[in-house]
Short mmCIF file of C-alpha atoms in Angstrom, two decimals:
data_model
loop_
_atom_site.label_atom_id
_atom_site.label_comp_id
_atom_site.label_asym_id
_atom_site.label_seq_id
_atom_site.Cartn_x
_atom_site.Cartn_y
_atom_site.Cartn_z
CA MET Q 1 23.31 -47.20 100.82
CA LYS Q 2 20.56 -48.74 102.99
CA LYS Q 3 18.93 -50.31 99.92
CA THR Q 4 22.30 -51.77 98.94
CA ILE Q 5 22.87 -53.28 102.39
CA TRP Q 6 19.41 -54.90 102.46
CA ARG Q 7 19.92 -56.21 98.93
CA TRP Q 8 23.17 -57.87 99.94
CA ALA Q 9 21.73 -59.12 103.23
CA PHE Q 10 19.04 -61.01 101.30
CA LEU Q 11 21.62 -62.44 98.85
CA THR Q 12 23.72 -63.56 101.80
CA LEU Q 13 20.66 -65.23 103.32
CA LEU Q 14 20.00 -67.11 100.07
CA LEU Q 15 23.63 -68.25 99.87
CA VAL Q 16 23.62 -69.40 103.51
CA LEU Q 17 20.35 -71.26 102.92
CA TYR Q 18 21.72 -73.00 99.81
CA THR Q 19 24.97 -73.98 101.55
CA PHE Q 20 23.26 -75.17 104.72
CA CYS Q 21 20.72 -77.28 102.81
CA LYS Q 22 23.42 -78.84 100.62
CA PHE Q 23 25.77 -79.38 103.57
CA LYS Q 24 23.08 -81.03 105.69
CA GLU Q 25 21.54 -82.77 102.63
CA ILE Q 26 18.12 -81.34 103.51
CA LEU Q 27 16.96 -80.58 99.96
CA SER Q 28 17.03 -82.68 96.81
CA VAL Q 29 19.29 -81.79 93.90
CA ASN Q 30 16.33 -80.36 91.97
CA ALA Q 31 15.32 -78.16 94.91
CA LEU Q 32 18.89 -76.89 95.20
CA ASN Q 33 18.86 -76.10 91.47
CA VAL Q 34 15.67 -74.06 91.96
CA LEU Q 35 17.26 -72.16 94.84
CA ALA Q 36 20.36 -71.45 92.73
CA VAL Q 37 18.14 -70.18 89.88
CA VAL Q 38 16.39 -67.85 92.35
CA MET Q 39 19.82 -66.51 93.38
CA ALA Q 40 20.78 -66.01 89.75
CA LEU Q 41 17.57 -64.13 88.91
CA TYR Q 42 18.01 -62.01 92.01
CA ILE Q 43 21.58 -61.09 91.06
CA LEU Q 44 20.33 -60.22 87.58
CA THR Q 45 18.40 -57.30 89.15
CA PHE Q 46 21.59 -55.87 90.71
CA PRO Q 47 23.26 -52.74 89.29
CA PHE Q 48 26.26 -53.50 87.07
CA GLU Q 49 28.91 -52.67 89.66
CA GLU Q 50 27.21 -54.86 92.25
CA LYS Q 51 27.20 -57.80 89.86
CA ILE Q 52 30.98 -57.39 89.78
CA TYR Q 53 31.08 -57.48 93.59
CA CYS Q 54 29.22 -60.81 93.39
CA LEU Q 55 32.24 -62.19 91.54
CA PHE Q 56 34.28 -61.53 94.68
CA MET Q 57 31.75 -62.86 97.16
CA PHE Q 58 31.31 -66.18 95.34
CA ILE Q 59 35.03 -66.90 94.84
CA PRO Q 60 35.20 -69.65 97.53
CA PHE Q 61 31.90 -71.11 96.25
CA TYR Q 62 32.87 -71.39 92.60
CA LEU Q 63 32.93 -75.21 92.70
CA TYR Q 64 30.18 -75.62 95.29
CA VAL Q 65 27.09 -73.88 93.89
CA TYR Q 66 25.71 -75.35 90.67
CA ILE Q 67 22.68 -75.14 88.40
CA LYS Q 68 22.15 -78.49 86.68
CA GLY Q 69 25.88 -79.21 86.57
CA PHE Q 70 26.75 -75.68 85.38
CA ALA Q 71 28.85 -73.69 87.83
CA PHE Q 72 26.86 -70.81 89.33
CA TYR Q 73 30.00 -68.68 89.25
CA ASN Q 74 30.04 -68.85 85.46
CA VAL Q 75 26.45 -67.59 85.42
CA ILE Q 76 27.60 -64.42 87.20
CA VAL Q 77 30.52 -64.05 84.78
CA ILE Q 78 28.10 -64.31 81.84
CA PHE Q 79 25.83 -61.66 83.40
CA VAL Q 80 28.80 -59.30 83.81
CA PHE Q 81 30.06 -60.08 80.29
CA PHE Q 82 26.80 -59.27 78.51
CA GLU Q 83 26.10 -56.16 80.55
CA TYR Q 84 29.64 -54.96 79.94
CA ILE Q 85 29.25 -55.47 76.17
CA LEU Q 86 25.88 -53.66 76.15
CA ARG Q 87 26.95 -50.75 78.38
CA MET Q 88 30.55 -50.03 77.49
CA LYS Q 89 31.57 -48.54 74.17
CA LYS Q 90 35.20 -49.57 74.49
CA ILE Q 91 36.63 -53.08 74.60
CA SER Q 92 40.21 -53.56 75.69
CA THR Q 93 42.42 -54.38 72.71
CA THR Q 94 44.73 -56.22 75.08
CA SER Q 95 41.93 -58.55 76.19
CA VAL Q 96 40.96 -59.37 72.59
CA ILE Q 97 44.55 -60.14 71.59
CA MET Q 98 45.09 -62.25 74.73
CA VAL Q 99 41.96 -64.31 74.10
CA ILE Q 100 42.75 -64.89 70.40
CA VAL Q 101 46.37 -65.89 71.04
CA MET Q 102 45.52 -68.09 74.03
CA LEU Q 103 42.66 -69.79 72.16
CA ALA Q 104 44.88 -70.50 69.16
CA CYS Q 105 47.59 -71.86 71.43
CA GLU Q 106 45.23 -74.12 73.39
CA LEU Q 107 43.49 -75.45 70.24
CA PHE Q 108 46.83 -76.26 68.62
CA TRP Q 109 48.11 -78.20 71.61
CA GLN Q 110 44.77 -79.94 72.13
CA VAL Q 111 44.93 -81.27 68.56
CA TYR Q 112 48.66 -82.01 68.79
CA ASN Q 113 48.15 -84.11 71.92
CA HIS Q 114 45.09 -85.83 70.42
CA GLN Q 115 42.76 -84.44 73.08
CA SER Q 116 39.10 -83.59 72.66
CA ILE Q 117 38.44 -79.86 72.96
CA TYR Q 118 36.36 -79.21 76.06
CA SER Q 119 34.13 -76.29 77.03
CA TYR Q 120 36.08 -75.27 80.13
CA ILE Q 121 38.64 -73.50 77.93
CA ILE Q 122 35.87 -71.22 76.64
CA LYS Q 123 34.78 -70.39 80.19
CA TRP Q 124 38.40 -69.77 81.15
CA LEU Q 125 38.96 -67.43 78.21
CA LEU Q 126 35.73 -65.62 79.05
CA ALA Q 127 37.12 -65.00 82.54
CA VAL Q 128 40.35 -63.66 81.02
CA PHE Q 129 38.41 -61.31 78.73
CA VAL Q 130 36.07 -59.99 81.43
CA SER Q 131 38.74 -59.57 84.10
CA ILE Q 132 41.17 -57.68 81.83
CA ASN Q 133 38.39 -55.33 80.68
CA LEU Q 134 37.34 -54.65 84.27
CA MET Q 135 40.95 -54.01 85.20
CA THR Q 136 41.56 -51.52 82.41
CA ASN Q 137 38.26 -49.67 81.97
CA LYS Q 138 38.46 -46.36 83.86
CA GLU Q 139 34.71 -45.74 83.49
CA ILE Q 140 33.86 -48.54 85.91
CA LYS Q 141 33.81 -47.15 89.44
CA LEU Q 142 34.30 -49.82 92.08
CA ASP Q 143 34.48 -49.20 95.83
CA LYS Q 144 37.51 -51.15 97.01
CA CYS Q 145 36.19 -51.19 100.59
CA PHE Q 146 32.88 -52.78 99.60
CA ALA Q 147 34.66 -55.22 97.28
CA SER Q 148 36.98 -56.23 100.12
CA TYR Q 149 34.11 -56.57 102.59
CA VAL Q 150 31.98 -58.88 100.42
CA PHE Q 151 35.02 -61.02 99.57
CA VAL Q 152 35.83 -61.46 103.27
CA LEU Q 153 32.15 -62.17 103.91
CA GLY Q 154 32.07 -64.89 101.24
CA VAL Q 155 35.22 -66.58 102.51
CA ALA Q 156 33.97 -66.33 106.12
CA LEU Q 157 30.67 -68.03 105.17
CA MET Q 158 32.51 -70.96 103.60
CA GLY Q 159 34.97 -70.90 106.50
CA ALA Q 160 32.15 -71.09 109.07
CA PHE Q 161 30.61 -74.13 107.38
CA THR Q 162 34.07 -75.70 107.14
CA ILE Q 163 34.54 -75.21 110.89
CA MET Q 164 31.17 -76.89 111.42
CA GLN Q 165 32.24 -79.77 109.19
CA TYR Q 166 35.56 -80.32 110.97
CA GLY Q 167 33.83 -80.01 114.33
CA SER Q 168 36.91 -79.16 116.39
CA PHE Q 169 40.48 -77.90 116.32
CA ASN Q 170 41.84 -81.43 116.71
CA VAL Q 171 42.75 -81.84 113.06
CA ASP Q 172 45.16 -84.48 111.81
CA GLY Q 173 46.26 -85.61 108.38
CA THR Q 174 43.48 -88.19 108.11
CA LEU Q 175 40.71 -85.67 108.73
CA ARG Q 176 42.39 -83.24 106.36
CA GLU Q 177 42.41 -85.78 103.55
CA LYS Q 178 38.84 -86.87 104.31
CA TYR Q 179 37.17 -83.44 104.17
CA ALA Q 180 39.58 -81.35 102.03
CA GLY Q 181 38.53 -77.68 101.79
CA GLY Q 182 35.44 -75.66 100.91
CA LEU Q 183 33.11 -78.47 102.06
CA GLY Q 184 34.94 -80.89 99.82
CA SER Q 185 34.75 -78.69 96.73
CA LEU Q 186 38.30 -77.34 96.85
CA ASP Q 187 41.83 -78.60 97.35
CA GLN Q 188 43.08 -77.95 100.90
CA ASN Q 189 45.80 -75.57 99.77
CA THR Q 190 43.55 -73.64 97.41
CA PHE Q 191 40.96 -73.16 100.13
CA SER Q 192 43.63 -72.15 102.66
CA LEU Q 193 44.84 -69.54 100.14
CA TYR Q 194 41.35 -68.01 99.92
CA CYS Q 195 41.07 -68.05 103.72
CA LEU Q 196 44.46 -66.38 104.11
CA LEU Q 197 43.56 -63.72 101.54
CA GLY Q 198 40.21 -63.17 103.29
CA PHE Q 199 41.98 -62.67 106.60
CA ILE Q 200 44.66 -60.36 105.18
CA VAL Q 201 42.25 -58.30 103.03
CA GLY Q 202 40.04 -57.87 106.12
CA MET Q 203 43.00 -56.90 108.29
CA ASN Q 204 44.12 -54.46 105.59
CA LEU Q 205 40.88 -52.52 106.11
CA ILE Q 206 40.95 -52.84 109.88
CA LEU Q 207 44.55 -51.69 110.32
CA ASN Q 208 44.55 -48.88 107.74
CA LYS Q 209 42.24 -46.12 108.85
CA ASP Q 210 42.84 -44.07 105.70
CA GLU Q 211 41.23 -46.82 103.62
CA ARG Q 212 38.01 -46.56 105.65
CA ILE Q 213 37.46 -42.80 105.61
CA LYS Q 214 33.86 -41.93 104.70
CA THR Q 215 32.86 -45.53 104.06
CA PHE Q 216 30.32 -47.86 105.64
CA VAL Q 217 33.18 -49.94 107.11
CA ASN Q 218 33.78 -47.20 109.69
CA LYS Q 219 30.35 -47.82 111.21
CA PRO Q 220 30.71 -49.97 114.37
CA VAL Q 221 28.45 -52.80 113.22
CA PHE Q 222 30.35 -53.30 109.95
CA PHE Q 223 33.76 -52.76 111.52
CA VAL Q 224 33.08 -55.40 114.20
CA SER Q 225 31.53 -57.82 111.70
CA LEU Q 226 34.59 -57.40 109.44
CA ALA Q 227 36.85 -58.29 112.39
CA VAL Q 228 34.73 -61.37 113.17
CA PHE Q 229 34.68 -62.47 109.52
CA SER Q 230 38.47 -62.06 109.31
CA VAL Q 231 38.99 -64.29 112.35
CA ILE Q 232 36.67 -66.95 110.87
CA CYS Q 233 38.71 -66.83 107.66
CA ALA Q 234 41.92 -67.36 109.64
CA VAL Q 235 40.49 -70.31 111.59
CA GLY Q 236 38.98 -71.91 108.47
CA GLY Q 237 42.35 -71.76 106.72
CA ALA Q 238 44.19 -73.10 109.77
CA LEU Q 239 41.99 -76.21 109.82
CA MET Q 240 43.50 -77.24 106.48
CA VAL Q 241 46.78 -77.91 108.37
CA SER Q 242 48.62 -76.47 105.36
CA LYS Q 243 52.32 -75.88 105.89
CA THR Q 244 52.28 -73.17 103.25
CA TYR Q 245 49.39 -71.42 105.00
CA PHE Q 246 51.24 -71.11 108.29
CA LEU Q 247 54.58 -70.20 106.71
CA VAL Q 248 53.01 -67.42 104.64
CA LEU Q 249 50.94 -66.27 107.64
CA VAL Q 250 54.16 -65.82 109.62
CA PHE Q 251 55.70 -64.03 106.64
CA TRP Q 252 52.68 -61.68 106.51
CA ALA Q 253 53.14 -60.80 110.20
CA ILE Q 254 56.82 -60.01 109.65
CA LEU Q 255 56.05 -58.05 106.47
CA LEU Q 256 53.37 -56.06 108.27
CA VAL Q 257 55.88 -54.89 110.87
CA ILE Q 258 58.66 -54.21 108.34
CA THR Q 259 56.46 -52.09 106.06
CA ASN Q 260 55.53 -49.91 109.03
CA LEU Q 261 59.02 -49.38 110.47
CA HIS Q 262 58.88 -45.77 109.27
CA LYS Q 263 55.97 -45.35 111.70
CA PRO Q 264 57.46 -46.57 115.01
CA GLN Q 265 54.18 -46.30 116.94
CA LYS Q 266 52.36 -48.51 114.45
CA ALA Q 267 55.24 -50.98 114.21
CA ILE Q 268 55.43 -51.37 117.99
CA THR Q 269 51.64 -51.73 118.28
CA TYR Q 270 51.53 -54.41 115.58
CA THR Q 271 54.43 -56.26 117.20
CA LEU Q 272 52.75 -56.26 120.61
CA VAL Q 273 49.42 -57.41 119.16
CA LEU Q 274 51.14 -60.22 117.23
CA CYS Q 275 53.02 -61.31 120.37
CA VAL Q 276 49.78 -61.38 122.39
CA GLY Q 277 48.12 -63.39 119.63
CA LEU Q 278 51.03 -65.85 119.62
CA VAL Q 279 50.82 -66.30 123.40
CA LEU Q 280 47.05 -66.86 123.26
CA MET Q 281 47.47 -69.36 120.44
CA PHE Q 282 49.77 -71.52 122.57
CA ALA Q 283 47.80 -70.90 125.76
CA LEU Q 284 44.53 -72.35 124.43
CA PRO Q 285 44.56 -76.18 124.26
CA GLN Q 286 42.56 -76.32 121.00
CA THR Q 287 44.71 -73.91 119.01
CA ARG Q 288 47.88 -75.33 120.53
CA GLU Q 289 46.93 -78.79 119.27
CA LEU Q 290 46.23 -77.35 115.83
CA VAL Q 291 49.68 -75.73 115.71
CA ASN Q 292 51.26 -78.98 116.94
CA SER Q 293 49.55 -80.82 114.06
CA VAL Q 294 51.24 -78.46 111.62
CA LEU Q 295 54.61 -78.70 113.35
CA ARG Q 296 54.42 -82.49 113.22
CA ARG Q 297 54.00 -82.25 109.44
CA PHE Q 298 57.28 -80.31 109.37
CA PHE Q 299 59.34 -82.37 111.80
CA GLU Q 300 58.15 -85.80 110.64
CA SER Q 301 59.54 -85.09 107.17
CA SER Q 302 62.81 -86.96 106.61
CA ASN Q 303 63.84 -85.24 103.35
CA ILE Q 304 63.05 -82.24 101.18
CA SER Q 305 60.60 -84.25 99.09
CA GLU Q 306 58.47 -85.08 102.14
CA LEU Q 307 58.89 -81.57 103.52
CA THR Q 308 57.49 -80.06 100.31
CA THR Q 309 54.89 -82.84 99.90
CA GLY Q 310 56.41 -83.88 96.59
CA ARG Q 311 56.53 -80.36 95.12
CA PHE Q 312 60.32 -80.36 94.91
CA ASP Q 313 60.24 -83.57 92.85
CA ILE Q 314 57.57 -82.11 90.54
CA LEU Q 315 59.61 -78.91 90.11
CA LYS Q 316 62.76 -80.90 89.34
CA LYS Q 317 61.06 -83.18 86.80
CA TYR Q 318 59.41 -80.30 84.95
CA GLY Q 319 62.69 -78.38 85.03
CA VAL Q 320 64.46 -81.31 83.36
CA ALA Q 321 61.62 -81.70 80.82
CA LEU Q 322 61.82 -78.02 79.86
CA ILE Q 323 65.60 -78.11 79.47
CA GLU Q 324 65.34 -81.20 77.27
CA ASN Q 325 62.78 -79.41 75.08
CA PRO Q 326 64.26 -75.92 74.48
CA LEU Q 327 61.58 -74.97 71.94
CA ASN Q 328 58.85 -75.70 74.48
CA LEU Q 329 60.83 -73.85 77.13
CA PHE Q 330 60.47 -70.83 74.86
CA ILE Q 331 56.84 -71.23 73.65
CA GLY Q 332 55.30 -73.73 76.13
CA ALA Q 333 53.00 -76.67 75.45
CA GLY Q 334 49.53 -75.32 76.27
CA LEU Q 335 48.24 -74.45 79.72
CA PHE Q 336 45.76 -77.34 79.69
CA THR Q 337 47.95 -79.92 77.93
CA TYR Q 338 51.55 -79.34 79.04
CA ASN Q 339 51.42 -82.19 81.56
CA LEU Q 340 50.41 -84.59 78.76
CA TYR Q 341 53.12 -83.29 76.44
CA PHE Q 342 55.96 -83.47 78.96
CA ASN Q 343 54.48 -86.66 80.48
CA ILE Q 344 56.51 -86.74 83.71
CA ASP Q 345 56.48 -90.02 85.63
CA MET Q 346 54.34 -88.76 88.50
CA ILE Q 347 50.66 -89.66 88.16
CA SER Q 348 47.62 -87.94 89.69
CA VAL Q 349 45.56 -90.32 91.80
CA ASN Q 350 42.36 -88.49 90.81
CA THR Q 351 42.82 -88.25 87.04
CA GLY Q 352 45.38 -90.96 86.25
CA GLN Q 353 47.27 -88.38 84.17
CA PRO Q 354 50.73 -86.87 84.76
CA LEU Q 355 50.70 -84.36 87.61
CA ILE Q 356 50.44 -80.67 86.78
CA ALA Q 357 53.06 -78.23 88.06
CA HIS Q 358 52.23 -77.27 91.66
CA ASN Q 359 53.61 -73.78 91.16
CA MET Q 360 51.85 -70.94 89.32
CA THR Q 361 55.04 -69.49 87.81
CA LEU Q 362 56.18 -72.90 86.57
CA GLU Q 363 52.62 -73.59 85.38
CA MET Q 364 52.62 -70.45 83.22
CA ILE Q 365 56.07 -71.21 81.80
CA CYS Q 366 55.08 -74.81 80.98
CA GLY Q 367 51.88 -73.53 79.36
CA TYR Q 368 53.17 -70.55 77.39
CA GLY Q 369 56.94 -70.72 77.68
CA ILE Q 370 59.38 -68.06 78.77
CA LEU Q 371 58.07 -65.82 75.97
CA GLY Q 372 54.44 -66.13 77.05
CA PHE Q 373 55.25 -65.75 80.73
CA CYS Q 374 57.20 -62.52 80.07
CA LEU Q 375 54.36 -61.14 77.93
CA LEU Q 376 51.75 -61.95 80.59
CA PHE Q 377 53.94 -60.46 83.29
CA PHE Q 378 54.37 -57.29 81.21
CA ILE Q 379 50.60 -57.00 80.59
CA TYR Q 380 49.71 -57.35 84.28
CA TYR Q 381 52.54 -55.02 85.28
CA ARG Q 382 51.34 -52.33 82.85
CA ILE Q 383 47.78 -52.61 84.15
CA PHE Q 384 49.07 -52.45 87.71
CA ARG Q 385 51.14 -49.31 87.07
CA LYS Q 386 48.23 -47.54 85.36
CA ARG Q 387 45.98 -48.14 88.37
CA THR Q 388 48.54 -47.34 91.05
CA HIS Q 389 50.15 -43.94 90.72
CA VAL Q 390 53.83 -43.85 91.66
CA LYS Q 391 53.34 -41.15 94.31
CA HIS Q 392 51.06 -43.51 96.25
CA PHE Q 393 53.71 -46.22 96.58
CA THR Q 394 54.57 -44.86 100.04
CA ASN Q 395 51.49 -46.66 101.38
CA ARG Q 396 53.02 -50.13 101.16
CA ASN Q 397 50.28 -51.86 103.14
CA ARG Q 398 47.96 -51.86 100.11
CA PHE Q 399 50.33 -54.15 98.24
CA ILE Q 400 50.67 -56.77 100.97
CA PRO Q 401 47.67 -58.93 99.88
CA LEU Q 402 49.02 -59.07 96.31
CA ILE Q 403 52.50 -59.99 97.59
CA ILE Q 404 51.02 -62.73 99.77
CA PHE Q 405 49.09 -64.12 96.79
CA ILE Q 406 52.23 -64.24 94.64
CA ILE Q 407 54.22 -66.01 97.36
CA PHE Q 408 51.47 -68.53 98.19
CA SER Q 409 50.87 -69.27 94.50
CA GLN Q 410 54.39 -70.70 94.26
CA SER Q 411 53.01 -73.81 96.00
CA ILE Q 412 49.87 -74.35 93.87
CA ALA Q 413 48.91 -74.24 90.19
CA ILE Q 414 45.91 -71.93 89.92
CA TYR Q 415 46.38 -69.85 86.78
CA ARG Q 416 44.31 -72.43 84.89
CA GLU Q 417 41.41 -71.76 87.29
CA ASP Q 418 39.01 -69.20 85.79
CA VAL Q 419 38.24 -67.74 89.23
CA THR Q 420 41.91 -66.78 89.70
CA HIS Q 421 41.53 -63.92 87.23
CA PHE Q 422 38.94 -62.32 89.49
CA VAL Q 423 41.15 -62.87 92.53
CA LEU Q 424 43.77 -60.83 90.65
CA LEU Q 425 41.13 -58.18 89.92
CA LEU Q 426 40.25 -57.95 93.62
CA LEU Q 427 43.89 -57.67 94.70
CA LEU Q 428 44.44 -54.99 92.07
CA LEU Q 429 41.51 -53.05 93.54
CA VAL Q 430 42.95 -53.42 97.04
CA ALA Q 431 46.27 -52.05 95.79
CA THR Q 432 44.57 -49.11 94.04
CA PRO Q 433 44.88 -45.78 95.88
CA ARG Q 434 41.58 -44.57 97.25
CA ILE Q 435 41.15 -40.97 96.07
CA LEU Q 436 38.19 -39.19 97.63
CA ARG Q 437 35.86 -37.29 95.34
CA LYS Q 438 32.45 -35.77 95.94
CA GLU Q 439 30.83 -39.03 94.87
CA ASP Q 440 33.40 -40.95 96.96
CA ASP Q 441 34.46 -43.22 94.10
CA ILE Q 442 37.70 -45.01 93.38
CA VAL Q 443 39.44 -43.16 90.58
CA CYS Q 444 42.40 -44.63 88.75
CA LYS Q 445 45.10 -42.82 86.86
CA ASN Q 446 44.98 -43.82 83.23
#
């Protein structure tokens, strides 16, 4: 375990060094590329399972760290892919069928809409293939506590630099639009989602003692650091002044109490802690101003369109487009081309193309239709049930991060992001019951 900790400490140091140098513009692009290559070669020496953990740690950095224009995150995915192919004798039939069907669908709609076929689709399909195999292969033993810890660590690192960038809690709409999230690499809402998940995944370990039994997280230094990282995640997400972030954060607090009503002592403790946190938030001038900035975004809205920042209009226009095209409502129009096919009269300022659906459920329906959405839902549900035995459903707290992700994703379109498939893998691990064996591994019912 000590060797593992030192290995990850050095990787963290390299990541901090890269981010700091890029953030402060200390090194040239070529020097940053060299540093990224060093990180890649270092990760290549990691055991297979620890390469998978790297996928979780680098989630908030997936559009920030590059090697000559190639996303560093994809380098890790390729490492995991090739080692999986070389080590494992069994490849998931489900993953192969999904990749073939999705590729055929995307190629058809690319040609139909007279679009050039771009390489991102291949990287996206690779993420689908790798994530589904990691979800379904019972031979791969992953420690959910370590996976959670490194994910929170990664989000906290990006959150800390984001706090440095914003400089204070006095955030308004102008500053929000100027800096965006993830040091300018991510949309504000996407980054606030990662921050919220980092906070909730961290709190899941902190509040549930059973999850920490016989793990490194129980050691004071790691327990305290996890608490600190979780707070940084929460603050980093709050700086995005995202209405969805704060609404879902409140929902999480309520859900946390409700799921523990069968344990009155826990429910009362959580309620008191949340009340104290609420009082402190309004007592401190900096955090009070931050909350007021969010409230102003609510109360200054004169209609539902402004309140939802245009999402209601997008939902309505895509709803009409789907109803007017019943065949596409059934089979979709390609995940990466549906906005071109339906061609709604709302244009993206960045791309000049029709806006995509700012809702993951709607995004999947527009891409693959009701039929495809139901099939994808069935596949993920089957995988979920195989990994979470029915008798363990009494521990509802493990499912909270996944529930939060599903709710938050109704305000953003992220299924087309390759990294999302590894977010789903992480949340599936968090929801997996931790069964103690002699080797202290996570074992899944299959």
